Tab-separated table of C-alpha atoms in Angstrom:
chain	number	residue	atom	x	y	z
A	86	MET	CA	118.927	-112.644	118.550
A	87	LEU	CA	121.338	-110.054	119.940
A	88	LEU	CA	124.336	-111.905	118.503
A	89	TRP	CA	122.682	-112.086	115.079
A	90	PHE	CA	122.028	-108.360	115.166
A	91	VAL	CA	125.692	-107.758	115.967
A	92	ILE	CA	126.782	-110.002	113.063
A	93	ILE	CA	124.422	-108.321	110.546
A	94	TYR	CA	125.418	-104.825	111.676
A	95	TRP	CA	129.080	-105.815	111.442
A	96	ILE	CA	128.675	-107.095	107.854
A	97	ILE	CA	126.798	-103.940	106.758
A	98	SER	CA	129.423	-101.569	108.140
A	99	VAL	CA	132.288	-103.549	106.583
A	100	GLY	CA	130.378	-103.403	103.263
A	101	ILE	CA	130.004	-99.610	103.538
A	102	GLY	CA	133.707	-99.319	104.323
A	103	LEU	CA	134.614	-101.392	101.271
A	104	TYR	CA	132.299	-99.292	99.095
A	105	ALA	CA	134.242	-96.217	100.259
A	106	ALA	CA	137.440	-97.891	99.035
A	107	THR	CA	136.347	-97.175	95.444
A	108	ARG	CA	137.214	-93.503	96.084
A	109	VAL	CA	140.857	-94.239	96.965
A	110	HIS	CA	143.161	-93.628	93.998
A	111	ASN	CA	146.313	-92.249	95.659
A	112	THR	CA	147.980	-91.616	99.030
A	113	LYS	CA	146.175	-88.297	99.505
A	114	ASP	CA	142.796	-90.061	99.175
A	115	PHE	CA	143.953	-92.778	101.585
A	116	ALA	CA	145.448	-90.451	104.217
A	117	VAL	CA	143.196	-87.362	104.161
A	118	ALA	CA	140.216	-88.330	101.927
A	119	GLY	CA	141.580	-86.069	99.163
A	120	ARG	CA	140.661	-83.036	101.352
A	121	HIS	CA	137.033	-83.307	100.211
A	122	LEU	CA	135.019	-83.819	103.422
A	123	PRO	CA	132.024	-81.504	104.024
A	124	PHE	CA	131.221	-79.925	107.418
A	125	TYR	CA	128.819	-82.618	108.671
A	126	MET	CA	131.312	-85.403	107.878
A	127	VAL	CA	134.238	-83.655	109.598
A	128	THR	CA	132.051	-83.099	112.689
A	129	ALA	CA	130.920	-86.754	112.622
A	130	THR	CA	134.409	-88.175	112.216
A	131	VAL	CA	135.837	-85.962	115.011
A	132	PHE	CA	133.017	-87.013	117.350
A	133	ALA	CA	132.936	-90.714	116.428
A	134	THR	CA	136.720	-91.152	116.585
A	135	TRP	CA	136.803	-89.927	120.172
A	136	PHE	CA	133.612	-91.576	121.366
A	137	GLY	CA	135.274	-94.954	121.896
A	138	SER	CA	135.295	-97.854	124.330
A	139	GLU	CA	136.696	-95.732	127.158
A	140	THR	CA	133.691	-93.368	126.851
A	141	VAL	CA	131.103	-96.163	127.165
A	142	LEU	CA	132.949	-98.652	129.401
A	143	GLY	CA	136.010	-96.948	130.914
A	144	ILE	CA	134.803	-93.502	131.998
A	145	PRO	CA	131.637	-94.785	133.818
A	146	ALA	CA	133.650	-97.332	135.854
A	147	THR	CA	136.208	-94.652	136.800
A	148	PHE	CA	133.388	-92.233	137.693
A	149	LEU	CA	131.818	-94.768	140.092
A	150	LYS	CA	135.199	-95.379	141.708
A	151	GLU	CA	136.620	-91.834	141.905
A	152	ASP	CA	133.618	-89.440	141.517
A	153	LEU	CA	133.491	-86.668	138.914
A	154	HIS	CA	137.044	-85.390	139.533
A	155	GLY	CA	138.322	-88.873	138.607
A	156	VAL	CA	137.245	-88.318	134.981
A	157	VAL	CA	138.865	-84.901	134.541
A	158	ALA	CA	141.175	-86.358	131.847
A	159	ASP	CA	138.284	-87.706	129.811
A	160	PRO	CA	135.730	-86.271	128.908
A	161	PHE	CA	136.806	-82.845	130.286
A	162	GLY	CA	140.397	-82.835	128.983
A	163	SER	CA	139.750	-84.700	125.740
A	164	SER	CA	136.772	-82.596	124.598
A	165	LEU	CA	138.733	-79.407	125.348
A	166	CYS	CA	141.586	-80.826	123.269
A	167	LEU	CA	139.327	-80.992	120.183
A	168	ILE	CA	137.993	-77.476	120.806
A	169	LEU	CA	141.551	-76.095	121.243
A	170	VAL	CA	142.675	-77.843	118.038
A	171	GLY	CA	139.803	-76.163	116.184
A	172	LEU	CA	140.438	-72.702	117.622
A	173	PHE	CA	144.266	-72.565	117.599
A	174	PHE	CA	145.783	-75.244	115.354
A	175	ALA	CA	143.328	-76.208	112.599
A	176	ALA	CA	143.760	-73.075	110.446
A	177	PRO	CA	147.592	-72.797	110.405
A	178	LEU	CA	148.006	-76.563	109.889
A	179	TYR	CA	145.318	-76.723	107.184
A	180	ARG	CA	147.028	-73.965	105.180
A	181	MET	CA	150.207	-76.028	105.016
A	182	ASN	CA	148.527	-78.759	102.933
A	183	LEU	CA	150.465	-81.645	104.513
A	184	LEU	CA	149.795	-85.378	104.600
A	185	THR	CA	150.832	-86.087	108.221
A	186	ILE	CA	151.641	-84.235	111.438
A	187	GLY	CA	155.210	-85.550	111.052
A	188	ASP	CA	155.490	-83.402	107.892
A	189	PHE	CA	154.941	-80.313	110.063
A	190	TYR	CA	157.883	-81.208	112.317
A	191	LYS	CA	160.096	-81.902	109.282
A	192	LYS	CA	159.257	-78.606	107.605
A	193	ARG	CA	159.590	-76.521	110.764
A	194	PHE	CA	162.470	-78.276	112.559
A	195	GLY	CA	164.155	-80.747	110.183
A	196	ARG	CA	164.536	-84.495	109.785
A	197	GLY	CA	165.769	-85.317	113.319
A	198	VAL	CA	162.727	-83.801	115.027
A	199	GLU	CA	160.430	-85.416	112.440
A	200	VAL	CA	161.752	-88.910	113.253
A	201	LEU	CA	161.664	-88.487	117.057
A	202	THR	CA	158.146	-87.018	117.205
A	203	THR	CA	156.783	-89.536	114.685
A	204	LEU	CA	158.123	-92.466	116.727
A	205	ALA	CA	156.594	-90.979	119.918
A	206	ILE	CA	153.225	-90.479	118.173
A	207	VAL	CA	153.182	-94.020	116.715
A	208	LEU	CA	154.115	-95.482	120.113
A	209	SER	CA	151.327	-93.562	121.854
A	210	TYR	CA	148.722	-95.304	119.689
A	211	LEU	CA	149.473	-98.733	121.151
A	212	GLY	CA	147.510	-97.931	124.310
A	213	TRP	CA	144.609	-96.232	122.570
A	214	VAL	CA	144.026	-98.865	119.891
A	215	GLY	CA	144.741	-101.614	122.437
A	216	ALA	CA	141.847	-100.278	124.537
A	217	GLN	CA	139.433	-100.511	121.573
A	218	ILE	CA	140.513	-104.072	120.701
A	219	SER	CA	140.140	-105.120	124.377
A	220	ALA	CA	136.616	-103.718	124.391
A	221	LEU	CA	135.706	-105.565	121.184
A	222	GLY	CA	136.763	-108.845	122.783
A	223	LEU	CA	134.630	-107.995	125.811
A	224	VAL	CA	131.539	-107.175	123.716
A	225	PHE	CA	131.721	-110.332	121.582
A	226	ASN	CA	132.159	-112.387	124.744
A	227	VAL	CA	129.122	-110.762	126.426
A	228	VAL	CA	126.671	-110.839	123.480
A	229	SER	CA	127.527	-114.459	122.648
A	230	GLY	CA	126.838	-115.512	126.245
A	231	GLY	CA	130.458	-116.619	126.633
A	232	ASP	CA	130.518	-118.796	123.471
A	233	ILE	CA	133.121	-116.481	121.891
A	234	SER	CA	136.134	-116.046	124.176
A	235	VAL	CA	137.481	-112.540	124.833
A	236	GLU	CA	140.679	-113.375	122.880
A	237	ALA	CA	138.742	-114.731	119.876
A	238	GLY	CA	136.527	-111.626	119.993
A	239	MET	CA	139.622	-109.416	119.820
A	240	TRP	CA	140.883	-111.176	116.676
A	241	ILE	CA	137.426	-111.174	115.013
A	242	GLY	CA	137.010	-107.472	115.762
A	243	SER	CA	140.461	-106.283	114.725
A	244	SER	CA	140.570	-108.355	111.521
A	245	THR	CA	137.166	-107.149	110.249
A	246	ILE	CA	137.939	-103.486	110.990
A	247	LEU	CA	141.274	-103.981	109.239
A	248	ILE	CA	139.473	-105.148	106.048
A	249	TYR	CA	137.809	-101.823	105.310
A	250	THR	CA	140.532	-99.609	106.806
A	251	ILE	CA	143.260	-101.229	104.689
A	252	PHE	CA	141.332	-100.698	101.452
A	253	GLY	CA	139.326	-97.546	102.112
A	254	GLY	CA	141.667	-95.510	104.308
A	255	MET	CA	140.331	-92.143	105.461
A	256	TRP	CA	137.367	-92.295	103.052
A	257	ALA	CA	136.170	-95.559	104.647
A	258	VAL	CA	136.758	-94.210	108.154
A	259	ALA	CA	134.838	-90.969	107.439
A	260	ILE	CA	131.806	-92.610	105.787
A	261	THR	CA	131.477	-95.341	108.449
A	262	ASP	CA	131.996	-92.680	111.168
A	263	LEU	CA	128.972	-90.772	109.859
A	264	LEU	CA	126.767	-93.872	110.182
A	265	GLN	CA	128.265	-94.677	113.576
A	266	MET	CA	127.728	-91.167	114.960
A	267	VAL	CA	124.018	-91.395	114.126
A	268	ILE	CA	123.746	-94.818	115.802
A	269	ILE	CA	125.721	-93.676	118.875
A	270	CYS	CA	123.531	-90.591	119.403
A	271	ILE	CA	120.185	-92.340	118.846
A	272	GLY	CA	121.246	-95.457	120.769
A	273	MET	CA	122.587	-93.558	123.773
A	274	LEU	CA	119.554	-91.262	124.057
A	275	TYR	CA	117.135	-94.198	123.665
A	276	ILE	CA	118.835	-96.370	126.280
A	277	GLY	CA	119.153	-93.334	128.585
A	278	GLY	CA	115.399	-92.817	128.329
A	279	SER	CA	114.684	-96.523	128.963
A	280	VAL	CA	116.902	-96.712	132.053
A	281	SER	CA	115.717	-93.377	133.512
A	282	GLY	CA	112.173	-94.827	133.418
A	283	MET	CA	113.380	-97.690	135.653
A	284	VAL	CA	114.823	-95.345	138.307
A	285	GLY	CA	112.254	-92.554	138.475
A	286	GLY	CA	113.673	-90.103	135.950
A	287	VAL	CA	116.916	-88.201	135.272
A	288	GLY	CA	116.343	-85.738	138.122
A	289	ALA	CA	116.082	-88.510	140.722
A	290	VAL	CA	119.392	-90.060	139.595
A	291	VAL	CA	121.243	-86.712	139.538
A	292	GLU	CA	119.885	-85.772	142.977
A	293	HIS	CA	120.904	-89.151	144.415
A	294	ALA	CA	124.393	-88.820	142.910
A	295	ALA	CA	124.784	-85.287	144.303
A	296	GLN	CA	123.768	-86.408	147.807
A	297	ALA	CA	126.247	-89.293	147.608
A	298	GLY	CA	129.041	-86.803	146.794
A	299	LYS	CA	129.564	-88.253	143.313
A	300	LEU	CA	129.401	-84.874	141.577
A	301	SER	CA	132.381	-83.325	143.393
A	302	PHE	CA	134.708	-82.108	140.665
A	303	TRP	CA	137.385	-79.813	142.110
A	304	PRO	CA	140.255	-81.305	144.154
A	305	ALA	CA	140.753	-80.653	147.881
A	306	LEU	CA	142.848	-77.600	148.827
A	307	ASP	CA	146.029	-79.629	149.007
A	308	ALA	CA	149.063	-78.831	146.832
A	309	LYS	CA	149.733	-82.438	145.808
A	310	GLU	CA	146.084	-83.119	144.954
A	311	ILE	CA	145.772	-79.917	142.918
A	312	ILE	CA	148.948	-80.721	140.921
A	313	ALA	CA	147.712	-84.298	140.273
A	314	PHE	CA	144.334	-82.907	139.121
A	315	VAL	CA	145.951	-80.435	136.694
A	316	ALA	CA	148.351	-83.133	135.435
A	317	ALA	CA	145.452	-85.521	134.666
A	318	TRP	CA	143.573	-82.750	132.869
A	319	ILE	CA	146.466	-81.630	130.649
A	320	THR	CA	147.522	-85.215	129.811
A	321	MET	CA	144.539	-85.595	127.483
A	322	MET	CA	143.967	-81.897	126.733
A	323	PHE	CA	147.505	-81.162	125.470
A	324	GLY	CA	148.865	-84.696	124.923
A	325	SER	CA	146.180	-85.468	122.323
A	326	ILE	CA	146.775	-82.328	120.242
A	327	PRO	CA	149.938	-83.553	118.406
A	328	GLN	CA	148.176	-86.702	117.163
A	329	GLN	CA	147.833	-87.903	113.594
A	330	ASP	CA	144.121	-88.809	113.914
A	331	VAL	CA	143.217	-85.253	115.023
A	332	PHE	CA	145.463	-83.829	112.287
A	333	GLN	CA	143.872	-86.112	109.652
A	334	ARG	CA	140.407	-84.796	110.457
A	335	VAL	CA	141.593	-81.194	110.108
A	336	GLN	CA	143.375	-81.950	106.817
A	337	SER	CA	140.452	-83.928	105.356
A	338	ALA	CA	138.093	-80.932	105.441
A	339	LYS	CA	137.050	-79.268	102.199
A	340	THR	CA	137.889	-75.764	103.474
A	341	GLU	CA	139.807	-74.098	106.314
A	342	LYS	CA	136.554	-72.907	107.945
A	343	ILE	CA	135.163	-76.471	107.967
A	344	ALA	CA	138.420	-77.701	109.547
A	345	VAL	CA	138.060	-75.165	112.372
A	346	TRP	CA	134.370	-75.463	113.207
A	347	GLY	CA	134.037	-79.202	112.517
A	348	SER	CA	136.629	-79.810	115.230
A	349	VAL	CA	134.965	-77.391	117.699
A	350	LEU	CA	131.456	-78.829	117.176
A	351	GLY	CA	132.700	-82.453	117.245
A	352	GLY	CA	134.476	-81.793	120.563
A	353	SER	CA	131.399	-80.085	122.063
A	354	LEU	CA	129.099	-82.971	121.056
A	355	TYR	CA	131.565	-85.467	122.494
A	356	PHE	CA	131.509	-83.651	125.847
A	357	LEU	CA	127.696	-83.702	126.015
A	358	PHE	CA	127.213	-87.344	125.013
A	359	ALA	CA	130.004	-88.650	127.280
A	360	PHE	CA	127.730	-87.986	130.268
A	361	VAL	CA	125.082	-90.495	129.104
A	362	PRO	CA	127.188	-93.618	129.959
A	363	MET	CA	128.042	-92.048	133.360
A	364	PHE	CA	124.321	-91.531	133.993
A	365	LEU	CA	123.647	-95.173	133.038
A	366	ALA	CA	126.408	-96.457	135.333
A	367	TYR	CA	125.095	-94.514	138.316
A	368	SER	CA	121.568	-95.748	137.524
A	369	ALA	CA	122.993	-99.295	137.731
A	370	THR	CA	123.979	-98.666	141.366
A	371	LEU	CA	120.305	-97.952	142.108
A	372	ILE	CA	118.858	-100.800	140.001
A	373	ASP	CA	121.273	-103.580	140.996
A	374	PRO	CA	123.664	-102.446	143.757
A	375	ASN	CA	124.902	-106.012	144.406
A	376	MET	CA	126.050	-106.538	140.807
A	377	VAL	CA	127.869	-103.165	140.805
A	378	ALA	CA	129.533	-103.858	144.192
A	379	GLU	CA	130.692	-107.303	143.006
A	380	LEU	CA	132.259	-105.969	139.787
A	381	MET	CA	133.791	-102.899	141.460
A	382	GLY	CA	135.306	-105.049	144.209
A	383	SER	CA	136.882	-107.555	141.803
A	384	ASP	CA	140.682	-107.927	141.718
A	385	ASP	CA	140.529	-107.818	137.914
A	386	ALA	CA	140.924	-104.183	136.794
A	387	LYS	CA	138.814	-104.913	133.714
A	388	ALA	CA	135.791	-106.353	135.626
A	389	SER	CA	134.241	-102.929	136.350
A	390	GLN	CA	133.930	-102.351	132.596
A	391	LEU	CA	131.163	-104.989	132.532
A	392	ILE	CA	128.741	-102.855	134.614
A	393	LEU	CA	126.847	-101.354	131.669
A	394	PRO	CA	126.713	-104.546	129.517
A	395	ARG	CA	125.395	-106.482	132.550
A	396	LEU	CA	122.798	-103.795	133.303
A	397	ILE	CA	121.511	-103.759	129.722
A	398	LEU	CA	121.302	-107.567	129.535
A	399	ARG	CA	118.907	-107.754	132.505
A	400	PRO	CA	115.615	-109.571	131.669
A	401	GLU	CA	113.419	-106.483	132.229
A	402	VAL	CA	115.315	-104.469	129.588
A	403	PRO	CA	113.512	-104.828	126.213
A	404	VAL	CA	115.427	-106.567	123.414
A	405	PHE	CA	115.171	-103.456	121.243
A	406	ALA	CA	116.893	-101.396	123.954
A	407	GLN	CA	119.642	-104.045	124.169
A	408	VAL	CA	120.079	-103.912	120.394
A	409	MET	CA	120.329	-100.096	120.515
A	410	PHE	CA	122.893	-100.164	123.322
A	411	PHE	CA	125.193	-102.734	121.767
A	412	GLY	CA	124.770	-101.074	118.370
A	413	ALA	CA	125.928	-97.775	119.878
A	414	LEU	CA	128.759	-99.478	121.768
A	415	LEU	CA	130.036	-101.324	118.688
A	416	SER	CA	129.774	-98.128	116.641
A	417	ALA	CA	131.797	-96.267	119.245
A	418	ILE	CA	134.534	-98.888	119.312
A	419	LYS	CA	134.709	-99.437	115.547
A	420	SER	CA	134.908	-95.760	114.616
A	421	CYS	CA	137.642	-95.214	117.188
A	422	ALA	CA	139.587	-98.364	116.281
A	423	SER	CA	139.559	-97.792	112.506
A	424	ALA	CA	140.810	-94.211	112.897
A	425	THR	CA	143.524	-95.188	115.359
A	426	LEU	CA	144.759	-98.043	113.168
A	427	LEU	CA	144.988	-95.756	110.142
A	428	ALA	CA	146.687	-92.739	111.787
A	429	PRO	CA	149.952	-94.295	113.068
A	430	SER	CA	150.293	-96.466	109.952
A	431	VAL	CA	150.088	-93.455	107.621
A	432	THR	CA	152.516	-91.324	109.630
A	433	PHE	CA	155.046	-94.175	110.074
A	434	THR	CA	155.042	-94.891	106.328
A	435	GLU	CA	155.246	-91.233	105.267
A	436	ASN	CA	157.740	-89.964	107.853
A	437	ILE	CA	159.946	-92.970	108.665
A	438	MET	CA	159.855	-95.375	105.697
A	439	LYS	CA	159.463	-93.044	102.703
A	440	PRO	CA	162.630	-90.941	103.307
A	441	MET	CA	164.640	-94.181	103.656
A	442	MET	CA	163.421	-95.458	100.288
A	443	ARG	CA	164.374	-92.954	97.635
A	444	HIS	CA	162.244	-92.483	94.498
A	445	MET	CA	159.190	-94.271	95.901
A	446	THR	CA	156.209	-93.861	93.550
A	447	ASP	CA	152.819	-92.843	94.921
A	448	ARG	CA	151.501	-96.317	94.137
A	449	LYS	CA	154.277	-98.007	96.138
A	450	LEU	CA	153.731	-95.567	99.012
A	451	LEU	CA	150.020	-96.469	99.079
A	452	LEU	CA	150.871	-100.192	99.155
A	453	SER	CA	153.385	-99.562	101.973
A	454	MET	CA	150.710	-97.742	104.006
A	455	ARG	CA	148.436	-100.767	103.680
A	456	VAL	CA	151.179	-103.245	104.670
A	457	VAL	CA	152.069	-101.111	107.721
A	458	THR	CA	148.359	-100.941	108.691
A	459	LEU	CA	148.206	-104.762	108.614
A	460	THR	CA	151.396	-105.108	110.697
A	461	PHE	CA	150.270	-102.513	113.247
A	462	THR	CA	146.883	-104.254	113.659
A	463	ILE	CA	148.556	-107.567	114.505
A	464	LEU	CA	150.961	-105.926	116.998
A	465	VAL	CA	148.188	-103.972	118.727
A	466	THR	CA	145.912	-107.019	119.033
A	467	LEU	CA	148.756	-108.955	120.694
A	468	TYR	CA	149.416	-105.988	123.013
A	469	ALA	CA	145.701	-105.830	123.967
A	470	MET	CA	145.618	-109.564	124.709
A	471	TYR	CA	148.483	-109.412	127.184
A	472	SER	CA	147.807	-106.001	128.797
A	473	LYS	CA	146.353	-106.099	132.304
A	474	ALA	CA	145.506	-102.354	132.432
A	475	SER	CA	141.923	-101.075	132.420
A	476	ILE	CA	140.594	-99.387	129.260
A	477	PHE	CA	140.609	-95.935	130.937
A	478	LYS	CA	144.244	-96.331	132.079
A	479	MET	CA	145.398	-97.638	128.682
A	480	VAL	CA	143.973	-94.533	127.017
A	481	GLU	CA	145.187	-92.048	129.643
A	482	ASN	CA	148.725	-93.478	129.623
A	483	ALA	CA	148.877	-93.370	125.821
A	484	TYR	CA	148.983	-89.581	125.780
A	485	GLN	CA	151.816	-89.119	128.247
A	486	VAL	CA	154.335	-89.964	125.496
A	487	THR	CA	153.147	-87.219	123.139
A	488	LEU	CA	152.547	-84.724	125.959
A	489	VAL	CA	156.227	-84.754	127.014
A	490	SER	CA	157.765	-84.995	123.536
A	491	ALA	CA	155.551	-83.552	120.789
A	492	PHE	CA	153.208	-80.892	122.238
A	493	ILE	CA	155.726	-78.119	123.017
A	494	PRO	CA	157.507	-78.390	119.605
A	495	LEU	CA	154.089	-78.188	117.880
A	496	ALA	CA	152.767	-75.222	119.908
A	497	CYS	CA	156.065	-73.291	119.703
A	498	GLY	CA	156.541	-74.277	116.069
A	499	VAL	CA	153.233	-72.624	115.194
A	500	TYR	CA	153.209	-69.697	117.643
A	501	TRP	CA	156.811	-68.781	118.604
A	502	ARG	CA	158.899	-67.280	115.825
A	503	ARG	CA	162.200	-67.849	117.655
A	504	ALA	CA	161.677	-71.603	118.154
A	505	THR	CA	164.537	-73.444	116.443
A	506	ASN	CA	165.366	-77.031	115.495
A	507	GLN	CA	168.014	-77.036	118.237
A	508	GLY	CA	165.338	-75.957	120.752
A	509	ALA	CA	162.966	-78.689	119.550
A	510	LEU	CA	165.635	-81.405	119.939
A	511	VAL	CA	166.529	-80.224	123.481
A	512	SER	CA	162.796	-80.052	124.309
A	513	ILE	CA	162.168	-83.662	123.197
A	514	PHE	CA	165.281	-84.994	124.939
A	515	LEU	CA	164.598	-83.221	128.257
A	516	GLY	CA	160.866	-83.978	128.232
A	517	ILE	CA	161.313	-87.718	127.716
A	518	SER	CA	164.322	-87.985	130.079
A	519	VAL	CA	162.576	-86.250	133.003
A	520	TRP	CA	159.302	-88.144	132.405
A	521	LEU	CA	161.050	-91.537	132.414
A	522	SER	CA	163.261	-90.631	135.397
A	523	VAL	CA	160.285	-89.664	137.593
A	524	LEU	CA	158.306	-92.681	136.370
A	525	ILE	CA	161.110	-95.078	137.336
A	526	ALA	CA	162.210	-93.325	140.551
A	527	ASP	CA	158.918	-92.803	142.388
A	528	ASP	CA	155.558	-94.609	142.520
A	529	ASP	CA	153.775	-91.585	143.994
A	530	PRO	CA	155.742	-88.414	143.143
A	531	PHE	CA	154.708	-84.928	144.324
A	532	ILE	CA	154.672	-83.781	140.682
A	533	PRO	CA	153.343	-86.529	138.335
A	534	ALA	CA	155.862	-87.770	135.765
A	535	GLN	CA	154.031	-86.423	132.704
A	536	PHE	CA	153.656	-82.938	134.268
A	537	ALA	CA	157.364	-82.842	135.180
A	538	GLY	CA	158.177	-83.977	131.624
A	539	LEU	CA	156.001	-81.232	130.101
A	540	ILE	CA	157.701	-78.519	132.197
A	541	ALA	CA	161.149	-79.880	131.240
A	542	SER	CA	160.098	-79.951	127.576
A	543	ALA	CA	159.045	-76.269	127.732
A	544	VAL	CA	162.286	-75.250	129.470
A	545	GLY	CA	164.274	-77.224	126.877
A	546	MET	CA	162.535	-75.438	124.008
A	547	VAL	CA	163.215	-71.947	125.427
A	548	VAL	CA	166.836	-72.587	126.475
A	549	GLY	CA	167.699	-74.586	123.341
A	550	SER	CA	166.186	-71.959	121.016
A	551	LEU	CA	167.761	-68.949	122.705
A	552	ALA	CA	171.219	-70.546	123.122
A	553	ARG	CA	173.841	-70.016	120.423
A	554	GLN	CA	172.817	-71.959	117.322
A	555	PHE	CA	174.777	-75.120	116.562
A	556	VAL	CA	172.282	-76.125	113.892
A	557	HIS	CA	171.394	-73.907	110.924
A	558	HIS	CA	168.035	-72.185	111.403
A	559	ASP	CA	166.065	-70.282	108.771
A	560	PRO	CA	164.257	-67.394	110.547
A	561	HIS	CA	161.759	-67.010	107.665
A	562	ILE	CA	160.389	-70.568	107.768
A	563	HIS	CA	158.027	-69.756	110.673
A	564	ASP	CA	156.324	-66.956	108.736
A	565	GLN	CA	155.987	-69.165	105.673
A	566	LEU	CA	154.278	-71.864	107.726
A	567	ARG	CA	152.018	-69.628	109.794
A	568	HIS	CA	150.651	-67.648	106.877
A	569	GLY	CA	150.333	-70.372	104.292
A	570	HIS	CA	153.156	-68.969	102.160
A	571	HIS	CA	153.255	-70.500	98.700
A	572	ALA	CA	156.619	-72.170	99.342
A	573	ALA	CA	155.311	-73.962	102.424
A	574	ALA	CA	151.739	-74.632	101.422
A	575	GLU	CA	152.450	-76.170	98.048
A	576	THR	CA	155.500	-78.323	98.733
A	577	HIS	CA	154.157	-81.709	99.692
A	578	HIS	CA	152.759	-83.097	96.483
A	579	ILE	CA	153.827	-80.649	93.828
A	580	ALA	CA	157.490	-81.633	93.806
A	581	GLU	CA	156.845	-85.349	93.643
A	582	HIS	CA	153.320	-85.802	92.286
A	583	PRO	CA	152.184	-82.748	90.310
A	584	HIS	CA	149.241	-84.706	88.846
A	585	HIS	CA	147.882	-85.450	92.346
A	586	HIS	CA	148.059	-81.896	93.639
A	587	ALA	CA	144.632	-80.546	94.547
A	588	GLY	CA	145.662	-76.903	94.735
């Protein structure tokens, strides 16, 4: 029965996604939903995109292993990322009326920086999307009682999500995200209520966890531990800011105010709901300690991700509760996977392919975006099949690339008038070089590789910008970008597609 529910739910959501495809007439519709999304849809798509497999399967397993300070990157860092985007980046980026985050780097720092940051951003998505595809394989394997192999589940999952993403683009992602947010919230609260009844209530579980030392958050007063803690926090908090999926949600909003507050509310809701799977996982240690100990002690890094599915499939859990849990889990994975397939495909097509192919019509650009989405889906599914990393690690590692290469140029590009293209190039080069050097040289460095890379990137930006200019820099471009000057805000579609420009 559970498998049939999964199949029916899958068909319905693909149908809704395909219905959304009727709204896609040009690249702007495909990439940013024509900038028409109302407040509730922006909030839903911010929340649902981030509430993915790592939230339901990865974070709880890490929490059981490393206590509360082990999940500082996610949900603490990642929810703060969305709130910071809303408060500091949504308004200036929205005013620029761009299609991709790569367009910001091109306008502010030139073609070289655009290419380097775009490649880093696209590369960072491998880990994130790979984690969602891995989880899909896991879910299909579990609900079919092992009849569908994990590998087959990955291909079934990725190919069906691809169907509506390739046709419907951001419209399909936003409409299915709205449905999926509702299912995630209702499903998580319902299953939380069911499980708390089996263990004597929420208070009993929290008290037990506190006594066991599971709720310790701050690191010990040791320099190395404190630096590692801060590094884990900023990896997701800052490394996720220069990402196309976050940027797409900001750009898809109907107004600047919706872009700001949709991101803040979506991030806040994500933070609150991320604790439900952690509560369920700790409840599992009270309900079936042997099962938890067996999975946590396994040599396979991915085994601990089965704790919640195994708990929910126990005979005493009602079928309706099982349906609600797997419905919420599938919703979480699908909304995250569709968004993270679309984002790198759009930015690669717009910022790498389009400038190489002169005089590309909007229609050809739209077709190219769809072909790239198909190619990226195949590559990511293969990556997920052969990766041995846990879901939590795949996601956490994904953001190190953008943290050391793209965050400082974005923050300085928006907020530091003297930042130059020369500074941005030095920042990217130093950030990536130091990050890779530390990563290769030391398994357990005093300063984690991504933190060292971020510091080097910041130093590179300051030194490179203040040094004598070897590259021409227009001092007025910063003011044009920050204040939505006509020349900056209107450029993207007016020059090439005046009939598509939405004002």
